[in-house]
Coordinates of C-alpha atoms (C1' of nucleotides) in Angstrom, one line a residue:
Chain C
X1 CA 76.0 91.2 129.8
X2 CA 73.9 93.0 127.3
X3 CA 70.5 91.7 126.4
X4 CA 69.4 94.4 124.0
X5 CA 70.9 93.0 120.9
X6 CA 74.4 92.4 119.8
X7 CA 76.3 89.6 121.4
X8 CA 77.3 88.5 124.8
X9 CA 80.7 87.9 126.2
X10 CA 83.8 88.4 124.3
X11 CA 84.2 87.8 120.6
X12 CA 87.1 85.8 119.3
X13 CA 89.3 88.9 118.8
X14 CA 88.7 90.3 122.2
X15 CA 89.4 86.9 123.7
X16 CA 92.8 86.7 121.9
X17 CA 93.7 90.2 123.0
X18 CA 92.7 89.7 126.6
X19 CA 94.7 86.5 126.7
X20 CA 97.7 88.5 125.3
X21 CA 97.2 91.1 127.9
X22 CA 96.9 88.6 130.7
X23 CA 100.1 86.9 129.5
X24 CA 101.9 90.2 129.6
X25 CA 102.7 90.3 125.9
X26 CA 103.8 93.8 124.8
X27 CA 104.0 94.7 128.4
X28 CA 100.2 94.4 128.6
X29 CA 99.9 97.2 126.2
X30 CA 97.2 97.4 123.5
X31 CA 97.6 99.6 120.5
X32 CA 95.5 99.4 117.3
X33 CA 95.3 101.2 114.1
X34 CA 93.0 101.6 111.1
X35 CA 94.8 101.9 107.7
X36 CA 92.6 103.2 104.9
X37 CA 93.9 103.7 101.4
X38 CA 93.1 107.2 100.3
X39 CA 91.6 106.1 96.9
X40 CA 87.9 106.6 97.6
X41 CA 85.4 107.3 100.2
X42 CA 84.8 105.0 103.2
X43 CA 81.6 103.0 103.6
X44 CA 79.7 101.2 106.4
X45 CA 81.9 98.1 105.8
X46 CA 84.9 100.2 106.7
X47 CA 83.1 101.6 109.7
X48 CA 82.9 98.0 111.1
X49 CA 86.7 97.5 111.1
X50 CA 87.4 101.2 112.0
X51 CA 85.1 101.1 115.1
X52 CA 86.3 97.7 116.1
X53 CA 89.9 98.8 116.1
X54 CA 89.0 102.0 118.0
X55 CA 86.7 100.4 120.5
X56 CA 89.2 97.7 121.4
X57 CA 91.9 100.3 122.0
X58 CA 89.6 102.1 124.4
X59 CA 88.3 99.0 126.1
X60 CA 91.8 97.9 126.9
X61 CA 93.0 101.3 127.9
X62 CA 95.2 101.5 124.8
X63 CA 95.8 103.8 121.9
X64 CA 94.5 104.0 118.4
X65 CA 96.2 105.4 115.3
X66 CA 94.8 106.6 112.0
X67 CA 97.2 105.7 109.3
X68 CA 96.8 106.2 105.6
X69 CA 98.1 103.3 103.6
X70 CA 99.4 105.4 100.7
X71 CA 101.8 103.2 98.8
X72 CA 100.3 103.5 95.4
X73 CA 100.5 107.1 94.1
X74 CA 98.8 106.1 90.8
X75 CA 95.5 105.7 92.6
X76 CA 95.6 107.9 95.7
X77 CA 94.7 111.6 96.2
X78 CA 94.7 114.0 99.0
X79 CA 91.0 114.8 98.3
X80 CA 90.3 111.4 99.7
X81 CA 92.5 111.9 102.7
X82 CA 90.5 114.9 103.7
X83 CA 87.2 113.2 103.1
X84 CA 88.2 110.1 105.0
X85 CA 89.4 112.2 108.0
X86 CA 86.1 114.0 108.0
X87 CA 84.1 110.8 108.0
X88 CA 86.2 109.2 110.7
X89 CA 85.9 112.2 112.9
X90 CA 82.1 112.3 112.3
X91 CA 81.9 108.7 113.4
X92 CA 83.3 109.9 116.7
X93 CA 86.7 108.3 116.4
X94 CA 89.5 110.3 117.9
X95 CA 93.1 109.5 116.8
X96 CA 94.4 112.4 119.0
X97 CA 97.8 113.3 117.7
X98 CA 98.4 110.0 116.0
X99 CA 97.7 110.7 112.3
X100 CA 100.3 108.8 110.2
X101 CA 101.0 107.9 106.6
X102 CA 102.8 104.9 105.3
X103 CA 104.7 107.4 103.2
X104 CA 106.2 108.7 106.4
X105 CA 108.2 105.5 106.5
X106 CA 109.5 105.4 103.0
X107 CA 113.1 106.1 104.1
X108 CA 113.0 103.5 106.9
X109 CA 111.5 101.0 104.6
X110 CA 114.2 101.6 102.1
X111 CA 116.9 101.1 104.7
X112 CA 115.3 97.8 105.7
X113 CA 115.2 96.8 102.1
X114 CA 119.0 97.3 101.9
X115 CA 119.3 95.3 105.1
X116 CA 117.5 92.4 103.6
X117 CA 119.6 92.6 100.5
X118 CA 122.8 92.5 102.6
X119 CA 121.4 89.5 104.4
X120 CA 121.0 87.8 101.1
X121 CA 117.2 87.8 101.6
X122 CA 116.2 90.1 98.8
X123 CA 117.2 90.6 95.2
X124 CA 116.6 92.8 92.1
X125 CA 114.7 90.9 89.5
X126 CA 114.5 91.8 85.8
X127 CA 111.5 89.7 85.0
X128 CA 108.4 91.4 83.6
X129 CA 105.1 91.2 85.4
X130 CA 103.9 88.4 83.2
X131 CA 107.1 86.5 83.6
X132 CA 107.0 86.8 87.4
X133 CA 103.5 85.4 87.3
X134 CA 104.6 82.5 85.1
X135 CA 107.6 81.7 87.3
X136 CA 105.4 81.8 90.3
X137 CA 103.6 78.8 89.0
X138 CA 100.3 80.6 88.4
X139 CA 97.3 78.3 88.2
X140 CA 96.7 76.8 84.8
X141 CA 93.8 74.9 83.3
X142 CA 94.3 71.2 83.1
X143 CA 91.3 69.9 81.3
X144 CA 88.5 71.1 83.6
X145 CA 90.7 71.2 86.7
X146 CA 93.1 73.8 87.9
X147 CA 96.7 73.0 88.6
X148 CA 99.0 75.0 90.7
X149 CA 102.5 73.9 89.8
X150 CA 105.4 74.7 92.0
X151 CA 107.2 77.9 91.1
X152 CA 110.6 78.0 89.6
X153 CA 113.4 80.4 90.6
X154 CA 113.9 83.6 88.8
X155 CA 117.2 83.6 86.7
X156 CA 118.1 86.7 88.7
X157 CA 117.6 85.1 92.1
X158 CA 121.3 84.5 92.7
X159 CA 122.8 87.8 92.0
X160 CA 125.5 88.8 94.4
X161 CA 124.7 91.1 97.3
X162 CA 127.0 93.8 95.7
X163 CA 125.1 93.6 92.4
X164 CA 121.7 93.7 94.1
X165 CA 122.7 96.7 96.2
X166 CA 124.1 98.5 93.2
X167 CA 121.0 97.8 91.1
X168 CA 118.6 98.7 93.9
X169 CA 120.3 102.0 94.5
X170 CA 120.1 102.8 90.8
X171 CA 116.4 101.8 90.8
X172 CA 115.9 104.5 93.5
X173 CA 118.1 106.9 91.5
X174 CA 115.8 106.6 88.6
X175 CA 118.1 104.9 86.2
X176 CA 115.6 102.3 85.0
X177 CA 112.3 102.6 83.2
X178 CA 109.0 102.0 84.9
X179 CA 108.2 98.3 85.4
X180 CA 111.6 97.2 84.2
X181 CA 112.8 95.8 87.5
X182 CA 111.5 94.9 91.0
X183 CA 113.0 94.2 94.3
X184 CA 111.9 90.8 95.6
X185 CA 112.1 89.0 98.9
X186 CA 114.0 85.7 98.5
X187 CA 111.8 83.3 100.3
X188 CA 110.7 80.0 98.7
X189 CA 109.5 79.5 95.1
X190 CA 107.9 76.2 96.1
X191 CA 106.0 77.5 99.0
X192 CA 102.3 76.4 98.9
X193 CA 101.2 79.9 99.8
X194 CA 101.8 81.9 96.6
X195 CA 102.4 85.1 98.6
X196 CA 105.6 83.5 99.9
X197 CA 107.0 82.8 96.4
X198 CA 109.4 85.7 96.3
X199 CA 106.9 88.5 96.7
X200 CA 107.6 91.9 95.1
X201 CA 108.7 94.6 97.6
X202 CA 109.4 97.5 95.3
X203 CA 108.3 98.5 91.8
X204 CA 109.4 101.4 89.7
X205 CA 106.6 103.8 89.1
X206 CA 107.0 107.4 88.0
X207 CA 103.9 109.0 89.5
X208 CA 103.6 112.0 91.7
X209 CA 102.7 111.0 95.2
X210 CA 100.1 113.2 97.0
X211 CA 102.6 113.7 99.9
X212 CA 106.1 112.9 98.8
X213 CA 105.7 114.5 95.3
X214 CA 108.4 113.3 93.0
X215 CA 110.9 112.3 95.6
X216 CA 110.6 108.7 94.8
X217 CA 110.3 106.6 91.7
X218 CA 110.2 103.3 93.5
X219 CA 107.3 102.5 95.8
X220 CA 106.8 99.8 98.4
X221 CA 104.1 97.2 97.9
X222 CA 101.4 96.7 100.5
X223 CA 103.0 93.6 101.9
X224 CA 106.4 95.2 102.3
X225 CA 104.9 98.3 104.0
X226 CA 102.1 97.2 106.2
X227 CA 103.6 95.0 108.9
X228 CA 106.6 97.3 109.2
X229 CA 104.4 100.4 109.5
X230 CA 102.5 98.6 112.3
X231 CA 105.8 97.8 114.0
X232 CA 107.1 101.3 113.7
X233 CA 104.0 102.7 115.4
X234 CA 104.2 100.2 118.2
X235 CA 100.9 98.5 117.1
X236 CA 100.2 95.4 119.1
X237 CA 97.1 94.1 117.3
X238 CA 96.5 94.7 113.7
X239 CA 92.8 93.9 112.9
X240 CA 91.9 93.6 109.3
X241 CA 89.5 91.7 107.0
X242 CA 89.7 88.1 105.9
X243 CA 91.2 88.7 102.5
X244 CA 94.5 89.4 104.2
X245 CA 94.6 86.1 106.0
X246 CA 96.8 84.6 103.2
X247 CA 99.2 87.4 103.7
X248 CA 99.8 86.8 107.4
X249 CA 102.8 84.4 106.9
X250 CA 104.5 87.1 104.8
X251 CA 103.6 89.8 107.3
X252 CA 105.3 87.7 109.9
X253 CA 108.2 86.7 107.7
X254 CA 109.2 90.3 107.1
X255 CA 109.1 91.1 110.8
X256 CA 111.0 87.9 111.6
X257 CA 113.8 88.8 109.2
X258 CA 114.2 92.4 110.1
X259 CA 116.0 93.9 113.1
X260 CA 112.7 94.9 114.7
X261 CA 111.7 94.4 118.3
X262 CA 108.0 95.2 118.1
X263 CA 105.8 92.3 117.1
X264 CA 102.3 93.3 116.0
X265 CA 99.9 90.5 115.7
X266 CA 97.5 90.4 112.7
X267 CA 94.0 89.1 113.3
X268 CA 91.5 88.8 110.5
X269 CA 87.7 89.1 110.7
X270 CA 84.9 88.8 108.2
X271 CA 84.1 92.0 106.3
X272 CA 80.6 93.4 106.4
X273 CA 78.3 92.5 103.5
X274 CA 74.8 94.2 103.3
X275 CA 71.8 93.2 101.2
X276 CA 70.6 95.5 98.4
X277 CA 73.9 97.4 98.2
X278 CA 77.5 96.9 97.3
X279 CA 80.4 97.5 99.6
X280 CA 83.5 97.5 97.4
X281 CA 85.3 100.7 96.5
X282 CA 85.7 99.5 93.0
X283 CA 81.9 99.1 92.5
X284 CA 81.1 102.3 94.4
X285 CA 83.5 104.1 92.2
X286 CA 81.8 102.8 89.1
X287 CA 78.4 104.0 90.4
X288 CA 80.0 107.5 90.8
X289 CA 82.0 107.7 87.7
X290 CA 79.4 106.3 85.4
X291 CA 76.8 108.6 86.8
X292 CA 74.4 106.1 88.3
X293 CA 74.4 108.2 91.5
X294 CA 75.1 111.9 92.0
X295 CA 78.4 111.4 93.8
X296 CA 80.2 109.6 96.7
X297 CA 77.8 111.4 99.1
X298 CA 74.6 110.5 97.2
X299 CA 72.2 109.5 100.0
X300 CA 71.6 106.2 98.3
X301 CA 75.3 105.3 98.7
X302 CA 76.4 103.1 101.6
X303 CA 79.3 105.5 102.1
X304 CA 79.6 107.3 105.4
X305 CA 79.2 110.6 103.5
X306 CA 76.1 109.3 101.8
X307 CA 74.6 108.0 105.0
X308 CA 75.3 111.3 106.8
X309 CA 73.5 113.2 104.0
X310 CA 70.7 110.7 104.1
X311 CA 70.2 111.4 107.8
X312 CA 71.9 108.5 109.5
X313 CA 73.5 109.3 112.9
X314 CA 76.9 108.1 114.1
X315 CA 75.1 106.5 117.1
X316 CA 72.9 104.4 114.8
X317 CA 75.9 103.2 112.8
X318 CA 77.7 102.4 116.1
X319 CA 74.7 100.4 117.2
X320 CA 74.5 98.6 113.9
X321 CA 78.2 97.6 114.0
X322 CA 77.9 96.4 117.5
X323 CA 74.9 94.3 116.7
X324 CA 76.4 92.7 113.6
X325 CA 79.1 91.2 115.8
X326 CA 82.6 90.0 115.1
X327 CA 83.3 86.6 113.6
X328 CA 85.2 84.9 110.8
X329 CA 82.0 83.7 109.1
X330 CA 81.2 85.7 106.0
X331 CA 77.5 86.5 105.8
X332 CA 75.2 89.1 104.4
X333 CA 73.4 91.2 106.9
X334 CA 69.9 92.2 106.0
X335 CA 69.5 96.0 105.4
X336 CA 66.4 95.8 107.8
X337 CA 68.8 95.6 110.7
X338 CA 70.5 98.9 109.7
X339 CA 67.0 100.5 109.3
X340 CA 66.0 99.2 112.7
X341 CA 69.0 101.0 114.2
X342 CA 68.3 104.3 112.7
X343 CA 64.6 104.2 113.5
X344 CA 65.3 103.3 117.1
X345 CA 67.8 106.2 117.4
X346 CA 65.7 108.8 115.7
X347 CA 62.5 107.8 117.4
X348 CA 64.2 108.9 120.6
X349 CA 65.6 112.1 119.4
X350 CA 63.9 113.5 116.3
X351 CA 61.2 116.1 116.8
X352 CA 57.9 115.4 115.1
X353 CA 56.4 117.6 112.4
X354 CA 53.5 117.4 110.1
X355 CA 54.2 117.3 106.4
X356 CA 51.9 116.3 103.5
X357 CA 53.9 114.8 100.8
X358 CA 51.1 114.2 98.3
X359 CA 48.5 116.9 99.1
X360 CA 44.8 116.7 98.7
X361 CA 42.8 119.8 99.6
X362 CA 40.1 119.6 102.2
X363 CA 37.6 122.4 102.9
X364 CA 35.9 122.3 106.2
X365 CA 32.6 123.8 105.3
X366 CA 31.3 124.6 108.8
X367 CA 34.5 126.2 109.9
X368 CA 34.5 130.1 109.8
X369 CA 36.1 131.6 106.7
X370 CA 38.7 133.8 108.4
X371 CA 39.3 132.0 111.6
X372 CA 42.7 130.7 112.4
X373 CA 43.5 128.7 115.6
X374 CA 46.8 127.9 117.1
X375 CA 46.7 124.3 118.2
X376 CA 49.2 122.6 120.5
X377 CA 51.3 119.8 119.3
X378 CA 53.8 117.6 121.1
X379 CA 57.3 117.8 119.7
X380 CA 58.4 114.3 120.8
X381 CA 56.3 111.9 122.7
X382 CA 59.4 110.0 123.6
X383 CA 61.1 113.0 125.1
X384 CA 59.1 115.3 127.3
X385 CA 61.9 117.9 127.4
X386 CA 61.4 118.5 123.7
X387 CA 58.3 120.5 124.6
X388 CA 55.4 121.7 122.6
X389 CA 54.8 123.9 119.6
X390 CA 51.8 125.7 118.0
X391 CA 50.4 124.7 114.7
X392 CA 47.9 126.9 112.8
X393 CA 44.6 125.4 111.8
X394 CA 42.1 127.0 109.3
X395 CA 39.2 126.2 107.0
X396 CA 41.3 124.9 104.2
X397 CA 43.8 122.2 104.9
X398 CA 45.8 119.6 103.0
X399 CA 45.8 115.9 103.9
X400 CA 47.7 113.0 102.4
X401 CA 46.1 111.8 99.2
X402 CA 46.5 108.2 100.3
X403 CA 44.6 108.9 103.5
X404 CA 41.3 109.1 101.6
X405 CA 39.6 106.3 99.6
X406 CA 36.3 106.7 97.9
X407 CA 35.6 103.0 98.1
X408 CA 37.6 101.7 101.0
X409 CA 38.5 98.1 101.4
X410 CA 37.8 96.3 104.7
X411 CA 40.9 97.2 106.7
X412 CA 41.2 100.8 105.6
X413 CA 40.4 102.9 108.6
X414 CA 41.2 106.4 107.2
X415 CA 38.9 109.0 105.6
X416 CA 36.1 107.9 103.3
X417 CA 32.8 109.4 102.3
X418 CA 30.6 109.7 105.4
X419 CA 33.3 108.6 107.7
X420 CA 34.6 110.4 110.7
X421 CA 38.3 110.5 111.6
X422 CA 40.6 112.6 113.7
X423 CA 42.9 115.4 112.5
X424 CA 45.9 115.0 114.7
X425 CA 45.9 117.6 117.5
X426 CA 42.9 119.3 115.9
X427 CA 39.3 118.1 115.4
X428 CA 37.2 115.2 114.3
X429 CA 36.0 115.7 110.7
X430 CA 33.5 113.9 108.6
X431 CA 33.7 113.7 104.9
X432 CA 30.5 114.9 103.2
X433 CA 31.4 115.5 99.6
X434 CA 34.0 114.4 97.1
X435 CA 34.9 116.9 94.3
X436 CA 36.2 115.5 91.0
X437 CA 37.6 117.0 87.9
X438 CA 36.2 116.1 84.4
X439 CA 38.4 113.1 84.2
X440 CA 37.1 111.7 87.4
X441 CA 40.1 112.3 89.7
X442 CA 39.4 113.4 93.2
X443 CA 40.6 117.0 93.5
X444 CA 39.1 118.2 96.8
X445 CA 37.1 117.0 99.7
X446 CA 34.3 118.8 101.7
X447 CA 34.1 117.9 105.3
X448 CA 32.4 119.1 108.5
X449 CA 34.1 119.4 111.8
X450 CA 32.9 118.9 115.4
X451 CA 33.8 122.0 117.4
X452 CA 33.5 120.0 120.6
X453 CA 36.5 117.8 119.6
X454 CA 39.1 120.6 119.7
X455 CA 42.5 119.1 120.5
X456 CA 41.3 115.7 119.3
X457 CA 39.2 114.4 122.2
X458 CA 35.5 113.8 122.0
X459 CA 33.7 114.8 125.2
X460 CA 31.1 112.2 124.6
X461 CA 33.7 109.6 124.5
X462 CA 33.1 108.5 120.9
X463 CA 36.1 107.0 119.1
X464 CA 37.4 107.1 115.6
X465 CA 39.6 104.4 114.1
X466 CA 42.2 106.7 112.5
X467 CA 44.2 109.8 113.1
X468 CA 45.7 111.5 110.2
X469 CA 48.2 114.4 109.7
X470 CA 47.4 117.6 107.9
X471 CA 48.7 121.1 107.2
X472 CA 46.8 124.4 107.0
X473 CA 46.6 125.4 103.4
X474 CA 47.2 129.2 103.8
X475 CA 50.0 128.6 106.2
X476 CA 51.8 125.7 104.5
X477 CA 55.2 126.2 103.0
X478 CA 56.2 124.3 99.8
X479 CA 59.0 121.9 99.9
X480 CA 60.8 119.3 98.0
X481 CA 61.1 115.8 99.4
X482 CA 63.5 113.1 98.1
X483 CA 62.5 109.6 98.7
X484 CA 65.2 106.9 98.6
X485 CA 64.9 103.2 98.3
X486 CA 67.5 100.5 97.9
X487 CA 69.9 101.0 95.0
X488 CA 69.6 97.5 93.9
X489 CA 66.6 95.3 93.3
X490 CA 68.2 92.1 94.4
X491 CA 69.4 91.3 97.9
X492 CA 72.7 90.4 96.3
X493 CA 73.5 92.8 93.4
X494 CA 76.1 90.3 92.1
X495 CA 73.4 87.8 91.4
X496 CA 73.3 88.3 87.7
X497 CA 72.8 86.4 84.4
X498 CA 76.0 85.0 82.9
X499 CA 77.9 87.8 81.3
X500 CA 76.0 90.5 83.2
X501 CA 77.2 92.6 86.0
X502 CA 75.9 94.2 89.2
X503 CA 74.7 97.3 87.4
X504 CA 72.0 95.1 85.7
X505 CA 70.3 95.0 89.2
X506 CA 70.1 98.8 89.7
X507 CA 66.7 99.9 90.7
X508 CA 65.7 102.8 88.4
X509 CA 63.2 104.0 91.0
X510 CA 65.7 104.2 93.9
X511 CA 65.2 108.0 93.9
X512 CA 61.8 109.7 93.7
X513 CA 61.7 113.4 93.9
X514 CA 58.5 115.0 95.2
X515 CA 57.9 118.7 94.7
X516 CA 54.9 120.7 95.9
X517 CA 54.9 119.0 99.3
X518 CA 53.1 121.0 102.0
X519 CA 55.0 121.5 105.2
X520 CA 53.9 122.9 108.5
X521 CA 55.3 126.5 108.9
X522 CA 57.6 125.6 111.8
X523 CA 59.8 123.9 109.2
X524 CA 60.5 127.2 107.6
X525 CA 63.9 127.8 109.1
X526 CA 65.2 124.2 109.3
X527 CA 68.9 124.0 108.6
X528 CA 70.9 121.5 106.6
X529 CA 71.5 118.4 108.7
X530 CA 68.5 118.8 110.9
X531 CA 66.4 115.7 111.3
X532 CA 62.6 115.3 111.9
X533 CA 60.0 112.7 112.0
X534 CA 57.2 113.6 109.6
X535 CA 54.4 112.0 111.5
X536 CA 53.2 108.8 109.9
X537 CA 55.7 109.1 107.0
X538 CA 59.2 108.6 108.3
X539 CA 62.4 110.3 109.3
X540 CA 63.7 113.1 107.2
X541 CA 66.9 115.1 107.1
X542 CA 67.4 118.6 105.6
X543 CA 69.6 118.4 102.6
X544 CA 72.4 120.8 101.9
X545 CA 70.6 121.7 98.6
X546 CA 68.0 123.6 100.8
X547 CA 67.5 127.3 100.0
X548 CA 65.4 129.7 102.1
X549 CA 62.6 129.6 99.6
X550 CA 62.9 125.9 98.8
X551 CA 63.5 123.5 101.6
X552 CA 64.7 120.1 100.6
X553 CA 64.3 117.0 102.7
X554 CA 65.8 113.6 102.3
X555 CA 63.9 110.6 103.6
X556 CA 66.3 108.7 105.9
X557 CA 63.9 105.8 106.4
X558 CA 60.2 105.2 106.5
X559 CA 58.3 104.4 109.7
X560 CA 57.3 100.8 110.1
X561 CA 54.1 100.7 108.1
X562 CA 51.5 98.1 109.1
X563 CA 49.0 99.4 106.7
X564 CA 51.4 98.9 103.8
X565 CA 51.7 95.3 104.8
X566 CA 48.0 94.8 105.0
X567 CA 47.6 96.6 101.7
X568 CA 50.2 94.3 100.1
X569 CA 48.3 91.3 101.3
X570 CA 45.0 92.6 100.0
X571 CA 46.5 93.1 96.6
X572 CA 47.8 89.6 96.9
Chain A
rU1 C1' 94.2 72.0 91.7
rA2 C1' 97.3 73.9 95.9
rG3 C1' 97.3 76.8 100.2
rG4 C1' 94.2 79.5 103.6
rG5 C1' 89.3 80.1 105.8
rC6 C1' 84.1 79.3 107.0
rG7 C1' 79.4 76.1 107.8
rU8 C1' 74.1 76.9 114.8
rA9 C1' 66.5 79.1 112.8
rG10 C1' 64.8 83.6 106.8
rC11 C1' 69.3 87.1 108.4
rC12 C1' 73.2 88.2 112.2
rA13 C1' 75.0 85.7 116.4
rA14 C1' 75.9 83.3 121.7
rG15 C1' 77.7 78.5 122.9
rC16 C1' 84.6 76.5 124.7
rG17 C1' 81.8 68.1 126.7
rG18 C1' 76.3 68.2 130.6
rU19 C1' 71.8 68.4 127.4
rA20 C1' 70.5 75.2 121.9
rA21 C1' 71.2 83.1 124.8
rG22 C1' 70.0 87.4 122.3
rG23 C1' 68.9 90.8 118.2
rC24 C1' 66.6 91.7 113.2
rA25 C1' 62.7 89.9 110.0
rG26 C1' 58.0 87.2 110.1
rC27 C1' 53.4 85.8 112.4
rG28 C1' 49.5 86.5 116.5
rG29 C1' 47.8 89.6 120.4
rC30 C1' 47.5 94.0 123.9
rC31 C1' 47.8 99.3 123.9
rU32 C1' 47.6 103.8 121.2
rU33 C1' 45.3 111.4 119.3
rU34 C1' 51.6 108.7 114.6
rG35 C1' 48.0 101.6 111.4
rG36 C1' 54.7 105.0 114.8
rA37 C1' 56.6 103.9 119.6
rG38 C1' 55.9 100.4 123.6
rC39 C1' 54.4 95.6 125.7
rC40 C1' 53.3 90.1 125.5
rG41 C1' 53.6 85.6 122.8
rU42 C1' 55.6 82.5 118.8
rG43 C1' 60.5 79.1 115.7
rA44 C1' 66.3 75.3 115.4
rU45 C1' 69.2 69.5 117.8
rC46 C1' 73.4 72.7 115.5
rG47 C1' 76.1 71.1 106.7
rG48 C1' 76.2 65.2 106.4
rA49 C1' 77.9 60.3 107.9
rG50 C1' 80.6 57.5 111.3
rG51 C1' 83.4 57.3 116.0
rU52 C1' 85.0 58.5 121.3
rU53 C1' 82.1 59.3 125.9
rC54 C1' 77.4 57.9 131.0
rG55 C1' 76.7 62.3 128.0
rA56 C1' 78.8 66.2 121.9
rA57 C1' 76.8 71.9 118.5
rU58 C1' 81.2 71.5 121.5
rC59 C1' 86.6 66.0 120.8
rC60 C1' 88.3 62.5 116.4
rU61 C1' 87.7 60.6 111.2
rC62 C1' 85.7 60.9 106.5
rC63 C1' 82.5 63.4 103.1
rC64 C1' 79.6 67.8 101.2
rG65 C1' 79.0 73.0 100.4
rC66 C1' 80.6 78.1 100.3
rC67 C1' 84.5 82.0 100.4
rC68 C1' 89.7 83.9 99.7
rU69 C1' 94.6 84.0 97.0
rA70 C1' 97.3 82.8 92.4
rA71 C1' 98.5 92.0 90.6
rC72 C1' 104.9 95.1 90.1
rC73 C1' 96.2 96.9 94.0
rA74 C1' 95.2 97.4 99.0

RNA sequence: UAGGGCGUAGCCAAGCGGUAAGGCAGCGGCCUUUGGAGCCGUGAUCGGAGGUUCGAAUCCUCCCGCCCUAACCA
């Protein structure tokens, strides 16, 4: 059993599956699938069900399929197919040669539809969408209560098999206008589950499909396509989110009433919800289309593409999904857990560098004018094999503006007038003078150094309370750093005033762009996607916008910051 | 309202009738050439009320709360 987070034992889904295997269902075979609709980019919430389906197939020695659920040509595009495949691959999920599309099964689905018609279990209905809704017995207001009346049969429900067949064939042939007729399953208009009240199987839509082009003008609905697609592929366990629970009786009904041997079992689990962000394609699309973010891969987005650009690793996302667990209880996971996962991963693997984001010039007055030393720095204290590097040191350096205070409060250990601190891997320095401009802002510090402390150790054993990072001024390269915070101010963006919407909770400061940052010279040739820890500041990832003369870094996540907490308490 | 679900510490989550794992967050401390990392310590009687039982978070009954569906979206 694990004791490093996550859960112990088997979750309820793995229990069900191992029971099925033990009982010899499906010949002991396990075969899962993940069925994205190509109408947007996938996000961490999708990663949860994707990885679960994939992991389970592996754990039980089974197979995993990637299948695009492309039954609605009006919303779907091949651009999304490509993007989703890239993201799935990046997450380390291998579907081998099993890439499928629901549209691969259109012909088979059509044949099965005729089968149901011939069995007297499906009929062509001429009711409009609104009428179907009314006949279904859609909930109505009754005073302040809601009433769900029983449905009543469509007047077209008892058409003969011959007439249904003729009409359905003519629907396919394109003889009727869009929306004028549907094919419906003949189940039970009084069923307590509304999904069973003669659900629509086909609708007439003249839209060009990203794969089948204009070959069809009737398209299967999700309910009519999903279970059968699972069956065709030999899927044994169909894991999906809770909102499909109400559809399970219908999923089973279709399979029960079709000449199909394979019996996939649908099991539903709670979808992921995360604080300070939204995980719904509809909302993410609005953020993109209304320009609140730069695109689906904006590093503030919870999309896989956005997280990749931000600097997240597949491993951290795996760890997060594993820790979140699998249950049917819908909860909201705190974003701090995700941040913990990426910090833990990057702490192990990211090389350290020094970068000054908000520079303050320091002149070391007793250091020789033209002298330059190459000091040795450790690339990663967590990984000896990462080795060492040289960092130039000279008379003029930059330090972080917030590492100096002219009038420091009690718990502030960093540089202050008359105080000695350590420059990481370099020397102890003592602040002797504070230079200000006419408006009283600190523009430069004068310090002295102790030559005996080279490398950072004092031979006399004296200690300093702080170590700060720095960059040699003449050697520094300029860079741009983009700081990201949560997109939304509230934990739950949907917590809004009556009449408002989630956009009201957008944080206008979720992106802060810093230019004129001073980076140590070894960062000069960093390539897009490379990740570093900027000592004491956080983890950063080189953005694709980087140019040779202008490196751009995205802050993935800050380091845990005890001083920030103390500072917050002091301010009250 | 009907039907379907869910309810264990601030958050996630084990527990499957024998007397509440773990992780995250928080707090306190140790250590530290990152106020990083690491290490140690610290919190719940299980939505509520009854009942069954020697014994219940686990079984039964009733109640309360929250979520989903009521698209020719998925």
